[in-house]
mmCIF file of C-alpha atoms (C1' of nucleotides) in Angstrom:
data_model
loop_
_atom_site.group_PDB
_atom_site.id
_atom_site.type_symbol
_atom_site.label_atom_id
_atom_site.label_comp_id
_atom_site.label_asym_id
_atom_site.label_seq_id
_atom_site.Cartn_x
_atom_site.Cartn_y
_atom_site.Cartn_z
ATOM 1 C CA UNK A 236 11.567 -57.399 45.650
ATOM 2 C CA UNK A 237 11.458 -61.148 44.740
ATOM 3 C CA UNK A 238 10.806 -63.462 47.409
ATOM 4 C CA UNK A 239 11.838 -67.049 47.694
ATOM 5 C CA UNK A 240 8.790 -68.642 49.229
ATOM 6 C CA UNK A 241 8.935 -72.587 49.821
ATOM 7 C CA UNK A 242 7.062 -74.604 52.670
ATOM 8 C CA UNK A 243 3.774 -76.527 52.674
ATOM 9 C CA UNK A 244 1.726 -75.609 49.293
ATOM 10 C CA UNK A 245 -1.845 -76.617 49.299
ATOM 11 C CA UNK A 246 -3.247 -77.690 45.741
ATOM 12 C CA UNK A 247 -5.884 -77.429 43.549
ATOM 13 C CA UNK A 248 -7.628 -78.671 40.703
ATOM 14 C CA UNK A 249 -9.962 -78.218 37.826
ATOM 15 C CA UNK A 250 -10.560 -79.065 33.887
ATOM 16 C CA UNK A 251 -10.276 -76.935 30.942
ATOM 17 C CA UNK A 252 -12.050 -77.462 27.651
ATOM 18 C CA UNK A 253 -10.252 -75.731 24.647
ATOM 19 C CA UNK A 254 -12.338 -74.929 21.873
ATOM 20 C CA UNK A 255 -11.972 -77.958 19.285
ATOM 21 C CA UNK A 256 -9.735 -78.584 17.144
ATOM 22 C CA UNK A 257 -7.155 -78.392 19.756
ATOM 23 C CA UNK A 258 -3.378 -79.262 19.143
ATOM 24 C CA UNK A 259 -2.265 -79.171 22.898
ATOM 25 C CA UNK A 260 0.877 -80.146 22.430
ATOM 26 C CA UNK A 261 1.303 -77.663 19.307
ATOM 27 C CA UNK A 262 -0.046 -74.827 21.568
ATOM 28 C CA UNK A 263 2.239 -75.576 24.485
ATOM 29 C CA UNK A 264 5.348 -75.362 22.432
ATOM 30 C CA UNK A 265 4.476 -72.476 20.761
ATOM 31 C CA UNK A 266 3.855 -70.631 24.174
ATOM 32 C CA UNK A 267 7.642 -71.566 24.740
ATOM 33 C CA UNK A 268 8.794 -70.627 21.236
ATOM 34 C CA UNK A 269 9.390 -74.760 20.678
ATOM 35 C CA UNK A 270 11.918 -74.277 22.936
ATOM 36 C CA UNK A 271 11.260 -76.494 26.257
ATOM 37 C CA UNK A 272 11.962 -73.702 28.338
ATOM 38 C CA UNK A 273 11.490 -69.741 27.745
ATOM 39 C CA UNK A 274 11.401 -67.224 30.041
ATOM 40 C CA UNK A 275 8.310 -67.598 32.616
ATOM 41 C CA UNK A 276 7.141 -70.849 30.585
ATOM 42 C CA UNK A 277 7.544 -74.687 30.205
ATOM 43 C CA UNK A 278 6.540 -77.499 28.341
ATOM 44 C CA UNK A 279 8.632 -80.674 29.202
ATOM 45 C CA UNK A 280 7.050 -84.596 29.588
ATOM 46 C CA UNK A 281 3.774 -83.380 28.534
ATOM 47 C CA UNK A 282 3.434 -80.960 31.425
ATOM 48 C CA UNK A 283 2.846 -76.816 30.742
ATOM 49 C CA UNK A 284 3.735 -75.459 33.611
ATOM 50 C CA UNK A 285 3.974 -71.151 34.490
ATOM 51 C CA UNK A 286 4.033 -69.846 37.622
ATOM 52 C CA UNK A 287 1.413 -66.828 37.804
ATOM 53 C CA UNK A 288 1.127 -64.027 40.220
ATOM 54 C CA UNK A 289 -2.471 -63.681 40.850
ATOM 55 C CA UNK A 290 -2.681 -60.015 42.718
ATOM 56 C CA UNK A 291 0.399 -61.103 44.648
ATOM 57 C CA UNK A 292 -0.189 -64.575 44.988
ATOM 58 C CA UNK A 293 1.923 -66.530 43.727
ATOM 59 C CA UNK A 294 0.579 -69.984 41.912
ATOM 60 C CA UNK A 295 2.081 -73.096 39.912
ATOM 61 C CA UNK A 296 -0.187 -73.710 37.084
ATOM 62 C CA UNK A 297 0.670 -77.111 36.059
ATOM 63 C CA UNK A 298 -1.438 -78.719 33.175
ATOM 64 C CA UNK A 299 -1.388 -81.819 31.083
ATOM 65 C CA UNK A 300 -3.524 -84.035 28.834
ATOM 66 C CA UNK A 301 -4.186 -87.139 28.402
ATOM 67 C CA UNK A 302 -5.190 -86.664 25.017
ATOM 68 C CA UNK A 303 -3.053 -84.494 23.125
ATOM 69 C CA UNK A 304 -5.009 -83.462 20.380
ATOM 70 C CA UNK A 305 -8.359 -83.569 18.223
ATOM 71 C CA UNK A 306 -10.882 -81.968 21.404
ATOM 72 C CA UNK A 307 -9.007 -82.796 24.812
ATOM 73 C CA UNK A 308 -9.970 -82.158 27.741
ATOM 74 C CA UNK A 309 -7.039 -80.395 29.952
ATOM 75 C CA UNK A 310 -6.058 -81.019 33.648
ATOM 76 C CA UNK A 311 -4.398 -78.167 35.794
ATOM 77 C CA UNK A 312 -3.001 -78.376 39.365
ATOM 78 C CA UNK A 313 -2.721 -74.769 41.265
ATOM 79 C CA UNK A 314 0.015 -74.740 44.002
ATOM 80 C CA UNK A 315 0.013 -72.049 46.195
ATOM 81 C CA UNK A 316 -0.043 -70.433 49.397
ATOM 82 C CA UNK A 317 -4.170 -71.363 50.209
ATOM 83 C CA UNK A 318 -5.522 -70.449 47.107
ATOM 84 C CA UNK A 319 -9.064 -69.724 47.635
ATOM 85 C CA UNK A 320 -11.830 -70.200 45.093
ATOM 86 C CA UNK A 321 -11.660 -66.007 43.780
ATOM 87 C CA UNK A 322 -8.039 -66.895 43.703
ATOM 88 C CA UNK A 323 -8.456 -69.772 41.780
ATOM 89 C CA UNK A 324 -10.744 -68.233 39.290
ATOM 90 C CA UNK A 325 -8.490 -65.614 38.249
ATOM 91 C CA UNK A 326 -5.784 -68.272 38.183
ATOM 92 C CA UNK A 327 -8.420 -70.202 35.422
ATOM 93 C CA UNK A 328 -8.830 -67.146 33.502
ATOM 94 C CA UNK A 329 -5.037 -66.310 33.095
ATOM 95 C CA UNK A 330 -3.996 -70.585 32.065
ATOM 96 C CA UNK A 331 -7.376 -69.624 29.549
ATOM 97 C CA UNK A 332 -5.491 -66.784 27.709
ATOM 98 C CA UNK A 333 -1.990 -68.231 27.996
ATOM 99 C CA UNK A 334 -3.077 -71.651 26.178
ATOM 100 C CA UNK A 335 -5.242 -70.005 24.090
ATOM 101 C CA UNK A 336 -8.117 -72.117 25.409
ATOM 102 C CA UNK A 337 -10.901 -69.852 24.526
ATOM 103 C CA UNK A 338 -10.013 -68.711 21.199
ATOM 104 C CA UNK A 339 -10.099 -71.428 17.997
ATOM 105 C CA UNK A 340 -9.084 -71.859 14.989
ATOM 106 C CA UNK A 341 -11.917 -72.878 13.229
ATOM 107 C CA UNK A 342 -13.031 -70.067 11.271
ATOM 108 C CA UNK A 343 -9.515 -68.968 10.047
ATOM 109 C CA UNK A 344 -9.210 -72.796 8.791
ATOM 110 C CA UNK A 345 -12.607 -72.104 6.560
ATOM 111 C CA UNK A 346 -11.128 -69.290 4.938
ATOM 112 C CA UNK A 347 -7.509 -70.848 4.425
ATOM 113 C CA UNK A 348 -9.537 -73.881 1.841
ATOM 114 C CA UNK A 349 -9.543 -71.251 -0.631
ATOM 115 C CA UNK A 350 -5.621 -70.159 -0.164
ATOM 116 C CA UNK A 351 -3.578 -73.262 -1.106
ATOM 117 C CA UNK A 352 -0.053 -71.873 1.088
ATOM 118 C CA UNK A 353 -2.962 -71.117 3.922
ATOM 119 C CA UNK A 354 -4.424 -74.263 3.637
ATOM 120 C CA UNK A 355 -1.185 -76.494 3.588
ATOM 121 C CA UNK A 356 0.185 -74.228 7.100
ATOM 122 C CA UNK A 357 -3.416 -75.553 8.598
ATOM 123 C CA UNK A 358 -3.053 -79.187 7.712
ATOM 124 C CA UNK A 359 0.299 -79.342 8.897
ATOM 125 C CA UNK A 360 -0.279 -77.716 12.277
ATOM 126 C CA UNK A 361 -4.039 -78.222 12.725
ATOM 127 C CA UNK A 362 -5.119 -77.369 15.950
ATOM 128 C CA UNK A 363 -2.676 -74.843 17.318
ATOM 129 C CA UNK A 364 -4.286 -71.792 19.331
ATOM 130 C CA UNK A 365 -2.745 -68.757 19.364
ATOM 131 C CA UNK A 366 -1.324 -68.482 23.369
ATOM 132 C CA UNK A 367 -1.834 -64.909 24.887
ATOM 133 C CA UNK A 368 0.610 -63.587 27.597
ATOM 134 C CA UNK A 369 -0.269 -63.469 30.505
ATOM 135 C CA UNK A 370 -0.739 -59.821 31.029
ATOM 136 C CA UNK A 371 -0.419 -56.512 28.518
ATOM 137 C CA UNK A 372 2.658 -55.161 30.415
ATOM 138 C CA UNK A 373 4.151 -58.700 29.465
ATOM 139 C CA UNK A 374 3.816 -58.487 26.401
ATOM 140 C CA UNK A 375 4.857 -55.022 25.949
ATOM 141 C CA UNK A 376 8.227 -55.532 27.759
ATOM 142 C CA UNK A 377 8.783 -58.900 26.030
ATOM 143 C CA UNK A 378 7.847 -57.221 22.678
ATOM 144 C CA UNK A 379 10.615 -54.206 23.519
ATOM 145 C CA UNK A 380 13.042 -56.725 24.524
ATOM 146 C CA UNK A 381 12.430 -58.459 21.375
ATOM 147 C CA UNK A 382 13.168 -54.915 18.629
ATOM 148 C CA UNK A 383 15.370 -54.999 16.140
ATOM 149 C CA UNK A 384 17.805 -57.875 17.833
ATOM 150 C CA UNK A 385 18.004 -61.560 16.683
ATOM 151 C CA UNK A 386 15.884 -64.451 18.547
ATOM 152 C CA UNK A 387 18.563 -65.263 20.580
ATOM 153 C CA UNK A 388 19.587 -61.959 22.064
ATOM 154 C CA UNK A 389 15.852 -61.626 22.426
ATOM 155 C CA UNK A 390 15.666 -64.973 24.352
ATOM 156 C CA UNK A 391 18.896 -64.252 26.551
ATOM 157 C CA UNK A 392 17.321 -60.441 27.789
ATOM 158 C CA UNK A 393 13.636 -62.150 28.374
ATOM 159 C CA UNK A 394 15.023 -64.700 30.064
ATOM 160 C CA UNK A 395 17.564 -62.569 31.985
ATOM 161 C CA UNK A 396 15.037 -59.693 32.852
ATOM 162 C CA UNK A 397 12.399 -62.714 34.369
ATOM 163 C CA UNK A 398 15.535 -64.472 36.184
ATOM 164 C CA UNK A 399 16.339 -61.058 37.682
ATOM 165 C CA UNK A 400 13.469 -59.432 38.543
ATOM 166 C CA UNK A 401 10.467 -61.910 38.311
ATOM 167 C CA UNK A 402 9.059 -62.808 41.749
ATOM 168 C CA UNK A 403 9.727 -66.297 42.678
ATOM 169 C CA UNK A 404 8.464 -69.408 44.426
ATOM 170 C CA UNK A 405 10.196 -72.845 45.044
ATOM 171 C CA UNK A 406 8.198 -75.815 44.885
ATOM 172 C CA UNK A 407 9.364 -79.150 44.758
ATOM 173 C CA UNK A 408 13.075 -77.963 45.196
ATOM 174 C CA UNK A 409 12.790 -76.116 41.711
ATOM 175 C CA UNK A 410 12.982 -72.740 41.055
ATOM 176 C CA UNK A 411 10.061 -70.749 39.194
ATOM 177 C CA UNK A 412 9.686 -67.187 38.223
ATOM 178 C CA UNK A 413 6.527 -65.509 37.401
ATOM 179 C CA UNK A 414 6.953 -62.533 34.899
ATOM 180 C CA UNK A 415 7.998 -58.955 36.997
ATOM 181 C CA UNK A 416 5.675 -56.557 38.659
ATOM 182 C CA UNK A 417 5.703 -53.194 36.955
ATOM 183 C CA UNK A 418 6.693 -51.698 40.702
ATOM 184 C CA UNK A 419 9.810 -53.955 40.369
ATOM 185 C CA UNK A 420 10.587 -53.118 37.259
ATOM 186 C CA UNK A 421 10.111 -49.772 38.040
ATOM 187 C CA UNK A 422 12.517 -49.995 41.221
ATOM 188 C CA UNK A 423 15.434 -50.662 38.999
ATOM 189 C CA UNK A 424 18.239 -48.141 37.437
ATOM 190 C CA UNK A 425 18.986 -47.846 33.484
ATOM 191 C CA UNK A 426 21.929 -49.306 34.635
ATOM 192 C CA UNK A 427 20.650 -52.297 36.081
ATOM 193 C CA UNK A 428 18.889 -52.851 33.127
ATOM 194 C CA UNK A 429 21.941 -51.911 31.162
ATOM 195 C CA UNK A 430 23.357 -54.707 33.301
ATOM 196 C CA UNK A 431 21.606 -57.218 31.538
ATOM 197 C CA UNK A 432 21.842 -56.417 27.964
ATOM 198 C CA UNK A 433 19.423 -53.856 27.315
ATOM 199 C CA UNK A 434 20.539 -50.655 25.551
ATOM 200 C CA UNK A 435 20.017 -47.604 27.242
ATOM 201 C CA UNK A 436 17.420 -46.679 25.001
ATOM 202 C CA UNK A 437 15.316 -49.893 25.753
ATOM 203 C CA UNK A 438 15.600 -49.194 29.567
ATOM 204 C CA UNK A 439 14.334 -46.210 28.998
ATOM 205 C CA UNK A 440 11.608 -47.433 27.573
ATOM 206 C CA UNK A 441 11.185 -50.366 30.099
ATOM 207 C CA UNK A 442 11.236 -47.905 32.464
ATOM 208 C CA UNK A 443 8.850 -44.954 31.579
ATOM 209 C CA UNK A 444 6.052 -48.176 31.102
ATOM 210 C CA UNK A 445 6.738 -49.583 33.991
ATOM 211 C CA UNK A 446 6.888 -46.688 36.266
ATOM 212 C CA UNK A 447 3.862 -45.685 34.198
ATOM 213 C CA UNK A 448 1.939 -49.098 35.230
ATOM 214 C CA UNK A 449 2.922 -48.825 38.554
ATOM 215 C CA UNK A 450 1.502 -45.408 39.270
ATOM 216 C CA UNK A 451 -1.825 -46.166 37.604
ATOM 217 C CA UNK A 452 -1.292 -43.649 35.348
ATOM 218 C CA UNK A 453 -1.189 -46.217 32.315
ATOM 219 C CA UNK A 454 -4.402 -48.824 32.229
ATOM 220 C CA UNK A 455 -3.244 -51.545 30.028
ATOM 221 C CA UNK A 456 -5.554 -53.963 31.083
ATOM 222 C CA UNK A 457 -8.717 -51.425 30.398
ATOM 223 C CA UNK A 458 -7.219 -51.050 26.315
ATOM 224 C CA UNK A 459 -8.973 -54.575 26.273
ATOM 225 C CA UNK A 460 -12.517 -53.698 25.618
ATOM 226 C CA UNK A 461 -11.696 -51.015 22.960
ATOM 227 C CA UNK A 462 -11.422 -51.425 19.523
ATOM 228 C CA UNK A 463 -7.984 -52.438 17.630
ATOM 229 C CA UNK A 464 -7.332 -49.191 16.091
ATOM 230 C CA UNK A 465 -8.098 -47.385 19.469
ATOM 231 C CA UNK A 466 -5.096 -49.911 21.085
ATOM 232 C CA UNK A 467 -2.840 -49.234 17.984
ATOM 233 C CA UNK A 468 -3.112 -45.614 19.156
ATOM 234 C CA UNK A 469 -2.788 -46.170 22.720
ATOM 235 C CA UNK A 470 -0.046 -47.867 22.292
ATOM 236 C CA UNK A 471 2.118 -45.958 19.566
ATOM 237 C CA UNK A 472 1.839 -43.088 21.939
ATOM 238 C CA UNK A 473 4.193 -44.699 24.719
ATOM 239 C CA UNK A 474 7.677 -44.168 24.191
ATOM 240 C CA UNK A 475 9.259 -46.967 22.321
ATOM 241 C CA UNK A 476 6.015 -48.422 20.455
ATOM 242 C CA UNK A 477 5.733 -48.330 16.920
ATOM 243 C CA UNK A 478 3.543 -50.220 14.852
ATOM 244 C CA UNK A 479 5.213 -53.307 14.709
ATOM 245 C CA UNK A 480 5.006 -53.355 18.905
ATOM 246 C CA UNK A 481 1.273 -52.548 18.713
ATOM 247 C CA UNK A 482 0.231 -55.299 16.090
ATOM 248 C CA UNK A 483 2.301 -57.751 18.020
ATOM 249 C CA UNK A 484 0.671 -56.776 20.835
ATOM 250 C CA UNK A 485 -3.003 -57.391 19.175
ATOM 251 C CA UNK A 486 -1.951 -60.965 18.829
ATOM 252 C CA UNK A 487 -0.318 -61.641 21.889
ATOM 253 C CA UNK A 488 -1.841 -59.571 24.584
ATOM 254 C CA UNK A 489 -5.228 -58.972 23.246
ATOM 255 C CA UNK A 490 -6.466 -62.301 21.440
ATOM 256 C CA UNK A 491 -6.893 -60.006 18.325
ATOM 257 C CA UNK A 492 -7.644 -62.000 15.331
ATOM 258 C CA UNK A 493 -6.635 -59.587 12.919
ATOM 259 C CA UNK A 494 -3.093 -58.640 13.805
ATOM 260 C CA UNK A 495 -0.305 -58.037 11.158
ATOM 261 C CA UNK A 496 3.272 -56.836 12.132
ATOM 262 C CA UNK A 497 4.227 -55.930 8.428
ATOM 263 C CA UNK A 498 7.186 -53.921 9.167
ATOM 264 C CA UNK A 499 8.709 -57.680 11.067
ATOM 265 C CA UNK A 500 11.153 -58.544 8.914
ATOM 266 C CA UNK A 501 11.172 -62.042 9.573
ATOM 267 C CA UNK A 502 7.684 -62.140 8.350
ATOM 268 C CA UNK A 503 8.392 -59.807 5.295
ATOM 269 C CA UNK A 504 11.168 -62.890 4.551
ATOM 270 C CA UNK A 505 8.305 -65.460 4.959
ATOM 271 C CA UNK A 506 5.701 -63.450 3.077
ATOM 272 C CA UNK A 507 8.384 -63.370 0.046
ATOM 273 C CA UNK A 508 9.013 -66.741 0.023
ATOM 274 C CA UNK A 509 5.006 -67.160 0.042
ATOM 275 C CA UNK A 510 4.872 -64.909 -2.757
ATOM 276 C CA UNK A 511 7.544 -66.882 -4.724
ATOM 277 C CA UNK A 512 9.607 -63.502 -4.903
ATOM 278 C CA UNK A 513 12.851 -65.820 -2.635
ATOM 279 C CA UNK A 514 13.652 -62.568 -0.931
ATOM 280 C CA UNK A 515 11.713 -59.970 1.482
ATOM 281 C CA UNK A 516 8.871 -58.115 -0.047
ATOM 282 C CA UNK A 517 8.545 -54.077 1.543
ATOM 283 C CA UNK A 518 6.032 -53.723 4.317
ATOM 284 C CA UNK A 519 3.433 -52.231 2.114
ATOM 285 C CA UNK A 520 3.900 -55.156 -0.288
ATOM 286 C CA UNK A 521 3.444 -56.875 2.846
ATOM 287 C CA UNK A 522 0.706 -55.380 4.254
ATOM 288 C CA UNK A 523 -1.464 -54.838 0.366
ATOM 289 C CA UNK A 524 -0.491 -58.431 0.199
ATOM 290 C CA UNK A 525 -1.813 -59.779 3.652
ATOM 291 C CA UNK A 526 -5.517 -57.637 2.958
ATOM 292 C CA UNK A 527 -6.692 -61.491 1.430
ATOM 293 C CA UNK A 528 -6.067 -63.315 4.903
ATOM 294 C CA UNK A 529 -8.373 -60.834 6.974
ATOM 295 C CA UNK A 530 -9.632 -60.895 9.174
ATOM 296 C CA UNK A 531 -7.535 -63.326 10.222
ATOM 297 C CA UNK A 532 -4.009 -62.401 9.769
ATOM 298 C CA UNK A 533 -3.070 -63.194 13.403
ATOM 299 C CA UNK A 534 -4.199 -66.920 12.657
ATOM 300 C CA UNK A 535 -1.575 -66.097 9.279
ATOM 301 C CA UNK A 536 1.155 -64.136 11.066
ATOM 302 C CA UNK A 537 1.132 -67.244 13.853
ATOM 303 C CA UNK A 538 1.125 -70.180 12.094
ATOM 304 C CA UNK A 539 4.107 -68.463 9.730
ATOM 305 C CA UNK A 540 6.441 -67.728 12.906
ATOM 306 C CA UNK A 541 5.080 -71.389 13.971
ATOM 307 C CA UNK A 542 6.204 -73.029 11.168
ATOM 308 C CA UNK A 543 9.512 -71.484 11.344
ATOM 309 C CA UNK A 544 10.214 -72.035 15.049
ATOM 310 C CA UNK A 545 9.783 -75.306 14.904
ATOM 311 C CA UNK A 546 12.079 -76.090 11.541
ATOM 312 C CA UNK A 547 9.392 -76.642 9.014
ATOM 313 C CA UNK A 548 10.972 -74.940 6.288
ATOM 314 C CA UNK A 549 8.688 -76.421 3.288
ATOM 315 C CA UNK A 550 5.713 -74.706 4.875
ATOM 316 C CA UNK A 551 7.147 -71.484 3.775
ATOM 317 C CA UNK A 552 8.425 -72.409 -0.014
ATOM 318 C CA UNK A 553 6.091 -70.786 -2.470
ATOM 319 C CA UNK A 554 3.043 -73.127 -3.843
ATOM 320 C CA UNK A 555 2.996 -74.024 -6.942
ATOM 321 C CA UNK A 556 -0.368 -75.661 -7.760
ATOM 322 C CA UNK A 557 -3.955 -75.119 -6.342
ATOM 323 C CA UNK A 558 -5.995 -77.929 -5.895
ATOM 324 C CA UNK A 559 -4.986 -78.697 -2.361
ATOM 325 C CA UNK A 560 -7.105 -80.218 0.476
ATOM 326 C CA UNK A 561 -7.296 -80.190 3.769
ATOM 327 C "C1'" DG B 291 35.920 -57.334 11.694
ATOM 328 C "C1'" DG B 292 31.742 -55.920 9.514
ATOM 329 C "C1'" DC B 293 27.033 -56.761 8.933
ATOM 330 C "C1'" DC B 294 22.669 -58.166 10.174
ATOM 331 C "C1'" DA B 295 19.039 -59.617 13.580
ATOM 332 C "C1'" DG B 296 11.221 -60.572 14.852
ATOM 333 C "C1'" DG B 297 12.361 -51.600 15.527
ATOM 334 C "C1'" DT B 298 12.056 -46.974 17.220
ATOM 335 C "C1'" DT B 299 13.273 -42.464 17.900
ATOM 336 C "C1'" DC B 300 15.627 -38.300 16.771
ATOM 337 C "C1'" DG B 301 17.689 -35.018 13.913
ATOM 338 C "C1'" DC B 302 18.435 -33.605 9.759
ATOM 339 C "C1'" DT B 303 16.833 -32.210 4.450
ATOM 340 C "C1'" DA C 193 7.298 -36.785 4.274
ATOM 341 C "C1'" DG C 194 11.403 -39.091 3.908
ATOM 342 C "C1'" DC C 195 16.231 -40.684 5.114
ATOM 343 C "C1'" DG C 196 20.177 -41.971 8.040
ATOM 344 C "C1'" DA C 197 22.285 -42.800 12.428
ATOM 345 C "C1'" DA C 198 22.503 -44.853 16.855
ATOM 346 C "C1'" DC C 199 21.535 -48.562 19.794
ATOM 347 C "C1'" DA C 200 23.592 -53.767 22.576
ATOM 348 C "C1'" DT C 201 24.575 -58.252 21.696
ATOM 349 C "C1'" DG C 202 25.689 -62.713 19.357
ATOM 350 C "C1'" DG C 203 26.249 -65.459 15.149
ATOM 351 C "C1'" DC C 204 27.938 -65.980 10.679
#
DNA sequence: GGCCAGGTTCGCT
DNA sequence: AGCGAACATGGC
C-alpha cells in the first residue's frame, strides 16, 4: 500500500518563471489554505514543499524564492529515487499547476478597474495565482471530503484520508505523504473510510471514483482538453457530484478561469456582504449577480475564499464609493 | 443539546 | 419541478 522509503536520495534542480505579477508567498499559502500545513502541502520558512508521485515515483518538490513577489524567479529541488530527466519533466509540469505558475492574473486585474469591491480584493492581494491540485482525482476526493461540513471537519478528513492512505517517503528524518493512488483508495472498505470520519454516503462515493479511476474506466485526466460545460457534465454524472463539485473542480483541477460554485454557501455569505444585503443572497441571486465578473469568476470566487482564509474581513464589507484605484 | 457547516442524493408530492 | 430528510463531525 504505502511504503516508507528512506536511504540515499539523489537531487535535482531547475528554475521556474511564474507569469508576472507573481505574489509567491500569497500563492503558497493559499495552496495550504494559509494554514502552514494542509494535507499533502507546506509552506513554512519560505519553503513550498509537496511530495508528488510521478507514475510511482515518488519526489520532494521543494521550492523557494529569493524574491517573493513583483516577477520572481522560483528555485525547486527534486529528491527522489534517480529521477531521470522524463521524470523530472513531469515533476516540472505538476509544481507548474500546483503554484499556479502558468496561469496569471493579469487580465482578471484589467477587468476588476471598473468594479470598485474587485478592484480593492486585487490591490490587497496582487499577485496571487490560483494553485491547481495536483491531479483531477485530487481534487474530486478533496472536493467530496469538503460537502456540506465546516472547514475544519473538512481539514481533519483531508488530512486523515492523505495520513492514511497517501504513499509515503522519508527524507531528512521527516515524514511526507503524497496524495493516494486511486488503486489504494480503491483497496479500502466503507468502513475504513467510515473509520476516519467519512459518512457512509461519502465512502461510497470515494469509492465508486476511485475504483472507477483505477480500472480505467473513468479518464479524468482526458476531461482536460474539453470544454467547461462538457466537464460540468462529466462530472455531475458520477455519483456524488453536483454542481457545486464540478465548478470547484473547474478552478482547482482544470485552471478554468471562469468557475463559479454559486450554490457554496460560504461564497453566497461573501457575495451578500459584497452586495451590501449583510446576509446570504440565493444561488441564482448569486449566480445573475456573478454574470459581471466573467469570464473571470474563478479569479472572483478565489480571491473571495482568499481574503477570508487569511482574516481579511474588510475585503468583504460592501463598498460604498467608486472612484477607487489600483 | 440543537443547529449549522465551503452538498448531494433519494423519496416523496 | 420542487421540497424535506439523512448524513458524520466539531464548534458555538
Amino acid at each position: 500500500m504505502s511504503e516508507a522509503m528512506s536511504g540515499p536520495l539523489s537531487r535535482l534542480s531547475f528554475s521556474l518563471n511564474p507569469v508576472p505579477p507573481y505574489d509567491f508567498n500569497l500563492t503558497a499559502a493559499y495552496a495550504t489554505y494559509f494554514r502552514s500545513r494542509y494535507g499533502t502541502d507546506s509552506y513554512e520558512n519560505g519553503v513550498f514543499r509537496r511530495l508528488l508521485d510521478i507514475d510511482g515515483d515518488l519526489l520532494l518538490a521543494e521550492v523557494s524564492s529569493s524574491d517573493a513577489t513583483g516577477s520572481p524567479r522560483l528555485e525547486a529541488n527534486l529528491s527522489g529515487q534517480n529521477p531521470d530527466t522524463a521524470i523530472a519533466g513531469k515533476a516540472k509540469g505538476q509544481i507548474t499547476r500546483i503554484l499556479g505558475i502558468d496561469r496569471g492574473p493579469g487580465p482578471f486585474y484589467t477587468m476588476a478597474l471598473a468594479d470598485p469591491a474587485l478592484a480593492r480584493l486585487a490591490r490587497a492581494l496582487y499577485g496571487l495565482h490560483i494553485p491547481q491540485t495536483g491531479s483531477v482525482f485530487e481534487a474530486l476526493v478533496l472536493a467530496i471530503l469538503g460537502q456540506q461540513i465546516s472547514a475544519q471537519v473538512a481539514f481533519k478528513l483531508r488530512n486523515s484520508l492523505i495520513e492514511k492512505y497517501g504513499p509515503r517517503l522519508i527524507a531528512d528524518g521527516k515524514i511526507y505523504h503524497a496524495f493516494p493512488r486511486p488503486d489504494s483508495l480503491a483497496a479500502t472498505r466503507p468502513d475504513d473510510l467510515r473509520a476516519i470520519g467519512l459518512s457512509a454516503r461519502k465512502a461510497e462515493y470515494v469509492l465508486d471514483i476511485a475504483g472507477k479511476a483505477a480500472a480505467g474506466v473513468l479518464d479524468l485526466e482526458g476531461l482536460r482538453d474539453r470544454p467547461g460545460a462538457e466537464i460540468i457534465a462529466s462530472l455531475t454524472s458520477l455519483r456524488g457530484v453536483g454542481g457545486w463539485t464540478a465548478h470547484w473542480l473547474l478552478i482547482r483541477a482544470f485552471g478554468y478561469p471562469d468557475g463559479f460554485p454559486a450554490s457554496d454557501l460560504a461564497l453566497l455569505r461573501m457575495v451578500g456582504n459584497l452586495m451590501g444585503k449583510g446576509k446570504p443572497v440565493k444561488p441564482e441571486e448569486a449566480d445573475e449577480y456573478s454574470k459581471r465578473w466573467s469570464p473571470f469568476r474563478s479569479y472572483v470566487t478565489t480571491y473571495l475564499f482568499a481574503a477570508v482564509r487569511s482574516g481579511r474581513a474588510e475585503l468583504l464589507e460592501p463598498v460604498k464609493e467608486s472612484g477607487q484605484h489600483m
